[in-house]
Short mmCIF file of C-alpha atoms in Angstrom, two decimals:
data_model
loop_
_atom_site.label_atom_id
_atom_site.label_comp_id
_atom_site.label_asym_id
_atom_site.label_seq_id
_atom_site.Cartn_x
_atom_site.Cartn_y
_atom_site.Cartn_z
CA MET N 1 87.36 80.73 123.14
CA LYS N 2 86.24 84.21 124.13
CA PRO N 3 83.89 86.17 121.84
CA MET N 4 85.56 88.40 119.26
CA ALA N 5 85.21 92.19 119.26
CA ARG N 6 82.33 93.40 117.10
CA LEU N 7 83.57 95.32 114.04
CA GLY N 8 80.51 95.63 111.79
CA VAL N 9 80.63 96.31 108.04
CA GLY N 10 83.64 98.05 106.55
CA ILE N 11 85.78 98.61 103.49
CA GLY N 12 89.44 98.37 102.58
CA TRP N 13 90.93 101.87 102.76
CA ARG N 14 93.08 102.76 99.77
CA PRO N 15 94.58 106.18 98.91
CA GLU N 16 92.78 106.22 95.55
CA ILE N 17 89.36 106.09 97.23
CA ALA N 18 90.18 107.81 100.53
CA GLU N 19 87.74 110.71 100.02
CA ALA N 20 84.96 108.38 98.90
CA VAL N 21 85.51 106.15 101.93
CA GLU N 22 85.19 109.13 104.25
CA ARG N 23 81.82 109.98 102.72
CA LEU N 24 80.37 106.48 103.02
CA GLU N 25 77.38 106.30 105.33
CA HIS N 26 77.13 103.82 108.20
CA LEU N 27 80.81 102.87 107.89
CA ASP N 28 81.90 100.90 110.94
CA TRP N 29 85.57 100.22 110.21
CA VAL N 30 88.30 100.13 107.60
CA GLU N 31 91.26 97.91 106.87
CA VAL N 32 94.56 99.28 105.57
CA VAL N 33 97.47 97.42 103.98
CA ALA N 34 100.03 97.59 106.77
CA GLU N 35 103.06 97.99 104.50
CA ASN N 36 101.48 101.02 102.80
CA VAL N 37 101.36 103.28 105.87
CA CYS N 38 104.08 104.83 108.00
CA PRO N 39 103.38 105.02 111.75
CA GLY N 40 104.89 108.49 112.05
CA HIS N 41 103.07 109.91 109.03
CA LEU N 42 99.60 108.40 108.96
CA PRO N 43 97.37 109.67 106.13
CA GLU N 44 95.11 112.51 107.20
CA SER N 45 92.12 110.56 105.93
CA LEU N 46 92.79 107.71 108.35
CA LEU N 47 93.23 110.15 111.22
CA ARG N 48 89.89 111.77 110.44
CA LEU N 49 88.20 108.38 110.31
CA ARG N 50 89.65 107.47 113.69
CA GLU N 51 88.42 110.74 115.16
CA ARG N 52 84.92 109.74 114.03
CA GLY N 53 85.23 106.47 115.90
CA VAL N 54 85.89 104.32 112.81
CA ARG N 55 88.21 101.47 113.75
CA VAL N 56 91.28 100.82 111.62
CA VAL N 57 92.81 97.35 111.25
CA PRO N 58 96.25 96.84 109.61
CA HIS N 59 96.39 93.94 107.17
CA GLY N 60 99.89 92.63 106.45
CA VAL N 61 100.98 91.05 103.18
CA SER N 62 104.71 90.42 103.57
CA LEU N 63 105.35 88.31 106.69
CA GLY N 64 105.13 84.97 104.91
CA LEU N 65 104.26 83.01 108.05
CA GLY N 66 103.77 79.88 105.94
CA GLY N 67 107.36 80.04 104.74
CA ALA N 68 110.09 77.70 105.91
CA ASP N 69 112.04 80.43 107.71
CA ARG N 70 111.22 81.93 111.07
CA PRO N 71 109.42 85.28 110.90
CA ASP N 72 111.61 88.31 110.36
CA PRO N 73 111.77 90.20 113.70
CA ALA N 74 111.99 93.54 111.86
CA LYS N 75 108.81 92.82 109.90
CA LEU N 76 107.01 91.75 113.06
CA ALA N 77 108.13 94.92 114.83
CA ALA N 78 106.96 97.05 111.90
CA LEU N 79 103.55 95.40 111.91
CA GLY N 80 103.25 95.92 115.65
CA GLU N 81 104.20 99.59 115.33
CA ARG N 82 101.42 100.13 112.82
CA ALA N 83 98.89 98.42 115.06
CA VAL N 84 99.82 100.69 117.97
CA ALA N 85 99.84 103.84 115.83
CA LEU N 86 96.38 103.02 114.46
CA GLY N 87 94.93 101.98 117.82
CA ALA N 88 93.95 98.69 116.19
CA PRO N 89 92.11 95.95 118.11
CA LEU N 90 94.00 93.29 116.11
CA VAL N 91 96.25 92.76 113.08
CA THR N 92 95.83 90.26 110.27
CA GLU N 93 98.07 88.38 107.86
CA HIS N 94 97.90 85.39 105.51
CA ILE N 95 98.46 81.65 105.56
CA ALA N 96 100.98 81.82 102.74
CA PHE N 97 104.63 81.93 101.79
CA VAL N 98 106.05 84.84 99.84
CA ARG N 99 109.79 84.20 99.63
CA THR N 100 112.58 81.69 100.00
CA SER N 101 116.03 82.20 101.51
CA SER N 102 117.91 79.53 99.59
CA PRO N 103 117.90 80.65 96.86
CA VAL N 104 116.89 84.21 97.74
CA LEU N 105 113.67 84.77 95.81
CA GLU N 106 110.63 87.00 96.28
CA ALA N 107 107.27 86.00 94.85
CA GLY N 108 105.65 89.42 95.15
CA HIS N 109 102.48 87.43 95.76
CA LEU N 110 100.80 85.17 98.30
CA LEU N 111 101.51 81.52 97.48
CA PRO N 112 99.84 78.49 99.08
CA VAL N 113 101.55 76.33 101.67
CA PRO N 114 101.30 72.56 101.25
CA ARG N 115 98.68 71.02 103.53
CA THR N 116 101.12 68.59 105.08
CA ARG N 117 102.14 67.80 108.64
CA ASP N 118 105.55 69.34 108.04
CA ALA N 119 104.08 72.60 106.76
CA LEU N 120 101.53 72.71 109.59
CA ASP N 121 104.26 72.24 112.22
CA VAL N 122 106.32 75.03 110.70
CA LEU N 123 103.31 77.33 110.39
CA CYS N 124 102.24 76.74 113.99
CA GLU N 125 105.71 77.55 115.29
CA ASN N 126 105.89 80.70 113.14
CA VAL N 127 102.47 81.77 114.39
CA ARG N 128 103.55 81.36 118.00
CA ILE N 129 106.63 83.49 117.34
CA ALA N 130 104.44 86.18 115.77
CA GLN N 131 101.88 86.06 118.56
CA ASP N 132 104.59 86.54 121.17
CA ALA N 133 106.08 89.51 119.29
CA LEU N 134 102.91 91.44 118.43
CA PRO N 135 101.27 93.86 120.87
CA VAL N 136 97.74 93.00 119.72
CA PRO N 137 95.96 89.78 118.68
CA LEU N 138 96.66 88.20 115.29
CA ALA N 139 94.25 86.62 112.80
CA LEU N 140 95.20 84.75 109.62
CA GLU N 141 93.47 84.64 106.25
CA ASN N 142 92.90 81.72 103.92
CA ILE N 143 94.24 82.58 100.47
CA ALA N 144 93.10 81.97 96.91
CA ALA N 145 95.34 79.65 94.93
CA LEU N 146 95.66 78.52 91.36
CA VAL N 147 98.29 75.89 92.08
CA ALA N 148 97.69 72.79 94.22
CA TRP N 149 100.52 70.94 95.93
CA PRO N 150 100.92 67.23 95.20
CA GLY N 151 100.81 64.79 98.09
CA GLU N 152 98.78 66.89 100.49
CA GLU N 153 97.83 65.10 103.71
CA LEU N 154 95.08 67.36 105.08
CA THR N 155 91.97 69.05 103.77
CA GLU N 156 91.69 72.83 103.98
CA ALA N 157 89.20 72.51 106.84
CA ARG N 158 91.38 70.08 108.81
CA PHE N 159 94.48 72.21 108.24
CA LEU N 160 92.75 75.36 109.52
CA THR N 161 91.15 73.53 112.43
CA GLU N 162 94.42 72.09 113.67
CA LEU N 163 96.08 75.47 113.27
CA VAL N 164 93.43 77.02 115.54
CA GLU N 165 93.55 74.16 118.04
CA ARG N 166 97.33 74.26 118.33
CA THR N 167 97.87 78.03 118.46
CA GLY N 168 94.58 79.67 119.50
CA ILE N 169 94.85 81.87 116.40
CA ARG N 170 91.79 83.64 115.01
CA LEU N 171 90.71 83.18 111.39
CA LEU N 172 90.01 85.78 108.75
CA ILE N 173 87.82 83.92 106.26
CA ASP N 174 87.79 85.31 102.72
CA VAL N 175 84.63 84.02 101.04
CA ALA N 176 85.87 85.19 97.64
CA ASN N 177 88.93 82.98 98.12
CA LEU N 178 86.68 80.04 98.98
CA HIS N 179 84.87 80.56 95.68
CA THR N 180 88.18 80.95 93.83
CA ASN N 181 89.41 77.63 95.18
CA ARG N 182 86.11 76.00 94.21
CA VAL N 183 86.63 76.98 90.57
CA ASN N 184 90.40 76.49 90.40
CA ARG N 185 90.91 73.48 92.66
CA GLY N 186 87.48 71.86 93.00
CA GLU N 187 87.19 72.58 96.73
CA ASP N 188 83.67 72.89 98.16
CA PRO N 189 83.21 76.11 100.24
CA SER N 190 80.46 74.42 102.26
CA ALA N 191 82.82 71.64 103.29
CA VAL N 192 85.33 74.22 104.51
CA LEU N 193 82.70 76.19 106.41
CA ASP N 194 81.29 73.01 107.95
CA GLY N 195 84.72 71.80 109.03
CA ILE N 196 86.38 74.85 110.58
CA PRO N 197 85.84 76.25 114.10
CA LEU N 198 83.71 79.30 113.30
CA GLU N 199 83.93 80.42 116.91
CA ALA N 200 87.49 81.42 115.95
CA LEU N 201 86.24 83.81 113.26
CA ALA N 202 87.73 87.31 113.53
CA TYR N 203 86.07 88.76 110.43
CA VAL N 204 85.27 88.13 106.77
CA HIS N 205 86.62 89.42 103.46
CA VAL N 206 84.42 89.87 100.39
CA ALA N 207 85.88 90.73 96.98
CA GLY N 208 85.28 90.52 93.26
CA GLY N 209 86.98 88.61 90.49
CA VAL N 210 86.45 87.26 87.01
CA GLU N 211 86.56 83.87 85.29
CA ARG N 212 88.62 83.41 82.12
CA ASP N 213 89.11 80.08 80.34
CA GLY N 214 87.93 78.11 83.35
CA VAL N 215 90.25 79.91 85.78
CA TRP N 216 88.90 82.29 88.41
CA HIS N 217 91.10 85.36 88.89
CA ASP N 218 90.74 86.93 92.33
CA THR N 219 91.34 90.44 91.01
CA HIS N 220 89.88 92.70 93.70
CA ALA N 221 89.18 94.92 90.68
CA HIS N 222 85.69 93.75 89.75
CA PRO N 223 82.29 93.98 91.43
CA VAL N 224 81.46 91.28 93.96
CA PRO N 225 79.54 88.63 91.97
CA PRO N 226 76.40 86.88 93.20
CA VAL N 227 78.26 83.58 93.62
CA VAL N 228 80.56 85.17 96.22
CA LEU N 229 77.62 86.75 98.02
CA ASP N 230 76.09 83.27 98.09
CA VAL N 231 79.16 81.98 99.95
CA LEU N 232 78.84 84.90 102.37
CA ALA N 233 75.19 83.96 102.91
CA ALA N 234 76.20 80.35 103.55
CA LEU N 235 78.68 81.50 106.17
CA ARG N 236 76.03 83.76 107.72
CA GLU N 237 73.70 80.76 108.05
CA ARG N 238 76.32 79.18 110.31
CA VAL N 239 77.58 82.15 112.34
CA ASP N 240 77.05 85.85 112.97
CA PRO N 241 80.40 87.23 111.77
CA PRO N 242 82.00 89.85 114.02
CA GLY N 243 82.98 91.87 110.95
CA VAL N 244 82.63 91.86 107.17
CA LEU N 245 84.83 93.90 104.86
CA LEU N 246 84.72 94.77 101.15
CA GLU N 247 88.10 94.67 99.41
CA ARG N 248 88.75 96.71 96.28
CA ASP N 249 92.36 97.25 95.19
CA ASP N 250 92.23 98.41 91.58
CA ASP N 251 90.02 99.77 88.78
CA PHE N 252 88.03 101.67 91.39
CA PRO N 253 84.38 102.34 90.54
CA ALA N 254 82.31 105.44 91.17
CA GLU N 255 81.56 106.27 94.77
CA ALA N 256 77.91 105.30 94.35
CA GLU N 257 78.91 101.82 93.17
CA LEU N 258 81.12 101.27 96.23
CA ALA N 259 78.27 102.38 98.48
CA ALA N 260 75.84 100.06 96.69
CA GLU N 261 78.18 97.08 97.14
CA LEU N 262 78.40 97.77 100.86
CA VAL N 263 74.61 97.92 101.03
CA ARG N 264 74.34 94.51 99.34
CA ILE N 265 76.87 93.03 101.73
CA ARG N 266 75.05 94.47 104.73
CA GLU N 267 71.77 93.05 103.43
CA VAL N 268 73.27 89.56 103.21
CA VAL N 269 74.63 89.83 106.75
CA THR N 270 71.42 91.20 108.27
CA ALA N 271 69.19 88.80 106.33
CA GLY N 272 70.66 85.98 108.36
CA ALA N 273 70.04 87.66 111.70
CA GLY N 274 69.25 85.08 114.30
CA ALA N 275 71.12 82.32 112.51
CA GLY N 276 74.21 80.85 114.09
CA PRO N 277 75.89 81.88 117.32
CA ALA N 278 76.18 85.61 117.83
CA SER N 279 79.57 87.31 118.17
CA ARG N 280 78.78 90.65 119.74
CA ALA N 281 81.03 90.97 122.74
CA GLU N 282 83.16 94.11 122.83
CA ASP N 283 86.28 92.25 123.94
CA PRO N 284 89.36 92.99 121.82
CA GLU N 285 91.49 90.85 124.12
CA GLY N 286 89.28 87.89 123.28
CA ALA N 287 90.73 87.97 119.79
CA ARG N 288 93.77 86.15 121.10
CA GLY N 289 91.62 83.05 121.29
CA GLY N 290 92.34 79.82 123.10
CA ASP N 291 92.69 79.38 126.84
CA GLY N 292 96.23 80.71 126.84
CA GLY N 293 99.41 79.05 127.97
CA GLY N 294 98.47 75.51 126.99
CA ALA N 295 101.07 73.27 125.43
CA ASP N 296 100.68 72.39 121.78
CA PRO N 297 100.08 68.63 121.61
CA GLY N 298 101.41 68.52 118.07
CA VAL N 299 104.66 70.37 118.67
CA ARG N 300 107.90 68.61 117.71
CA GLY N 301 111.29 68.90 119.32
CA ALA N 302 113.76 71.37 117.88
CA PRO N 303 115.72 68.87 115.71
CA ALA N 304 112.53 67.44 114.19
CA LEU N 305 111.13 70.91 113.56
CA ASP N 306 114.38 72.04 111.96
CA ALA N 307 114.22 68.99 109.67
CA ALA N 308 110.63 69.88 108.78
CA ARG N 309 111.72 73.44 107.97
CA THR N 310 114.37 72.07 105.65
CA ARG N 311 111.91 69.83 103.81
CA VAL N 312 109.32 72.60 103.49
CA GLY N 313 112.01 75.03 102.34
CA LEU N 314 113.23 72.71 99.60
CA GLY N 315 109.73 72.24 98.26
CA GLN N 316 108.89 75.93 98.35
CA ALA N 317 112.18 76.88 96.70
CA ALA N 318 111.57 74.42 93.86
CA LEU N 319 108.07 75.78 93.27
CA LEU N 320 109.02 79.45 93.49
CA SER N 321 112.04 78.93 91.22
CA ALA N 322 109.77 77.37 88.60
CA LEU N 323 107.37 80.30 88.89
CA VAL N 324 109.81 83.19 88.75
CA ALA N 325 113.14 81.86 87.47
CA GLY N 326 112.11 79.45 84.74
CA THR N 327 113.52 76.32 86.35
CA PRO N 328 111.82 72.95 85.68
CA VAL N 329 108.39 72.41 87.20
CA PRO N 330 108.66 70.12 90.24
CA GLU N 331 107.22 66.62 89.88
CA GLY N 332 103.51 66.33 90.57
CA PHE N 333 102.48 69.91 89.81
CA ASP N 334 100.12 70.80 86.97
CA ARG N 335 102.51 72.28 84.40
CA GLN N 336 99.82 74.29 82.63
CA ARG N 337 98.72 75.84 85.92
CA ILE N 338 102.33 76.66 86.74
CA ARG N 339 102.67 78.46 83.40
CA VAL N 340 99.48 80.44 84.02
CA GLN N 341 100.62 81.36 87.53
CA ALA N 342 104.08 82.36 86.29
CA ARG N 343 102.58 84.70 83.69
CA ALA N 344 100.29 86.18 86.30
CA LEU N 345 103.18 86.79 88.69
CA ALA N 346 105.24 88.51 85.98
CA ALA N 347 102.28 90.68 84.97
CA LYS N 348 101.64 91.67 88.57
CA ARG N 349 105.31 92.45 89.05
CA ALA N 350 105.28 94.73 86.01
CA SER N 351 102.14 96.50 87.22
CA VAL N 352 103.42 97.06 90.76
CA VAL N 353 106.80 98.34 89.56
CA ALA N 354 104.95 100.80 87.31
CA LYS N 355 103.04 102.02 90.37
CA VAL N 356 106.08 102.44 92.62
CA ALA N 357 108.10 103.99 89.76
CA PRO N 358 105.47 105.72 87.59
CA GLU N 359 108.14 107.65 85.66
CA LEU N 360 109.40 104.49 83.94
CA PRO N 361 106.52 103.95 81.47
CA GLY N 362 106.83 107.60 80.40
CA ILE N 363 110.57 107.36 79.90
CA LEU N 364 110.21 104.15 77.87
CA GLY N 365 107.53 105.46 75.53
CA GLY N 366 104.29 104.45 77.22
CA PRO N 367 102.67 101.47 78.97
CA GLY N 368 103.08 99.11 76.00
CA PRO N 369 106.83 99.50 75.44
CA TYR N 370 107.43 99.57 79.18
CA ARG N 371 105.54 96.34 79.72
CA GLU N 372 107.30 94.59 76.85
CA ALA N 373 110.71 95.65 78.16
CA PHE N 374 109.92 94.75 81.76
CA LEU N 375 108.56 91.29 80.95
CA GLY N 376 111.68 90.60 78.89
CA TYR N 377 113.81 91.62 81.84
CA ALA N 378 111.76 89.64 84.37
CA ARG N 379 111.82 86.42 82.35
CA ASN N 380 115.22 85.39 83.65
CA ARG N 381 115.74 87.82 86.51
CA PRO N 382 113.65 86.90 89.53
CA MET N 383 112.95 89.46 92.21
CA THR N 384 115.23 89.08 95.22
CA SER N 385 114.10 92.11 97.20
CA GLY N 386 111.16 94.53 97.14
CA TYR N 387 109.49 96.25 94.22
CA ARG N 388 111.45 99.51 94.62
CA ARG N 389 114.73 97.62 94.34
CA ASP N 390 113.26 95.76 91.36
CA ALA N 391 112.55 99.06 89.60
CA LEU N 392 116.17 100.16 90.07
CA ASP N 393 117.50 96.80 88.89
CA PHE N 394 115.28 96.99 85.80
CA ALA N 395 116.58 100.46 84.95
CA GLU N 396 120.19 99.33 85.44
CA HIS N 397 119.53 96.29 83.25
CA LEU N 398 118.41 98.57 80.42
CA LEU N 399 121.32 100.96 80.82
CA ILE N 400 123.85 98.10 80.74
CA GLN N 401 122.45 97.22 77.30
CA ASP N 402 122.60 100.86 76.13
CA LEU N 403 118.81 101.02 76.21
CA PRO N 404 116.47 102.69 75.52
CA ALA N 405 117.69 103.14 71.95
CA ASP N 406 116.61 106.79 71.89
CA PRO N 407 119.50 108.84 73.36
CA ALA N 408 117.17 111.37 75.02
CA ALA N 409 115.19 108.61 76.72
CA ARG N 410 118.43 106.94 77.82
CA ARG N 411 119.62 110.20 79.36
CA ARG N 412 116.31 110.55 81.22
CA LEU N 413 116.56 106.99 82.49
CA THR N 414 120.16 107.56 83.57
CA ALA N 415 119.16 110.65 85.52
CA TRP N 416 116.22 108.81 87.09
CA TRP N 417 118.44 105.90 88.14
CA ARG N 418 121.19 108.20 89.45
CA ASP N 419 118.75 110.27 91.53
CA ARG N 420 117.52 107.16 93.32
CA THR N 421 120.78 105.32 93.83
CA GLY N 422 123.15 108.19 94.45
CA ALA N 423 125.62 106.39 92.25
CA ARG N 424 127.16 106.94 88.88
CA PRO N 425 125.67 104.84 86.08
CA PRO N 426 127.76 101.87 85.02
CA GLY N 427 130.50 102.71 82.54
CA ARG N 428 131.06 100.85 79.30
CA LEU N 429 133.64 98.46 80.81
CA VAL N 430 131.29 97.57 83.68
CA ARG N 431 128.39 97.17 81.24
CA TRP N 432 130.47 94.86 79.06
CA ALA N 433 131.58 92.75 82.06
CA ARG N 434 128.05 92.41 83.41
CA ALA N 435 126.65 91.53 80.00
CA LEU N 436 129.39 88.89 79.56
CA THR N 437 128.63 87.46 83.02
CA GLY N 438 124.95 87.32 82.21
CA ARG N 439 125.61 85.47 78.96
CA ALA N 440 127.88 83.02 80.72
CA ALA N 441 125.23 82.36 83.35
#
């Protein structure tokens, strides 16, 4: 496998900290959430960073390559367009599933794939489809997970190793996720690092979190703790990572604190200088990995792969339905963990909808009443599309029930809904019919 392009030390670019990021000293590169930028209207901050020679890497969150369905060509094309617009040396995504097609459900979150032969076969085929469609190399990230699948056949290390061997994919290793899985699932980060092909490493994520009641929450909203830096140091003992990036997605600290975290990360990386094989070649094309063109020894024929997709899809649909639609927990899962994960998904959904539709909390009387109303709505109404559609569906749900109770607030919500849908609000007869249908269901 060819050496990976050298990236250096960077930070996740977010609009809330764009000015602070531009002022950071010795910044080598940034990563941007791919779905949050438009190729034709790139933020001025990113353009200025590029002019300075700071590399920009798009990081996707919505492909769901670990899902049972083949990758959406439109999503692949959109990711590729962002890579080209940003002049990126590679793009990254996750080893996760985020939706199901039967029933149509959206998690709004990265969920773990089962470490089974079926799931690995499906993932490998999806990766090959993505690799063929994208104009730049692809790397995939290990995710943090609260829920473990029953009946898994492979360890995390073996699963990642076979994925690399069969597809030539590069790995984005998140050391915070390794720590999260140590706390939540009893998985040893050292065993993962010892067992995976570190020559396939594209770069590393570092992020903060917090432990509550024995569960580690990978929040990206807290400072990076020493235990995560210890995992980074353990990785550095084994390999010289081509790039290391600090992720911070919420509750942003003062600029000086961000700079200090980057300094600590750089110190960990440089302290291990001389340890492990170096990865310094300036060869973006090497990020494709593998020798190219080789047949996958584990590939199945089309009928067998279709059968595997069906089995994986049934399992993922049962899990996601339990998490977002209140259906029974599938056999073998930890019911308490499922409840915790379901609450976390609903809370995240409420928070993201409030961000994409910030007017709603104000219309409904503040964050508290908004959150109470949204969680009541979400309890039996799973998301079937994106967050913007979810915000509109939530508003329509309230209007059908003649809510909010305050007439002025209801008029404001009606106007908000009408402005975004271009439609007339449902009349009383429609509201009655929908309410009756909902009760019957």
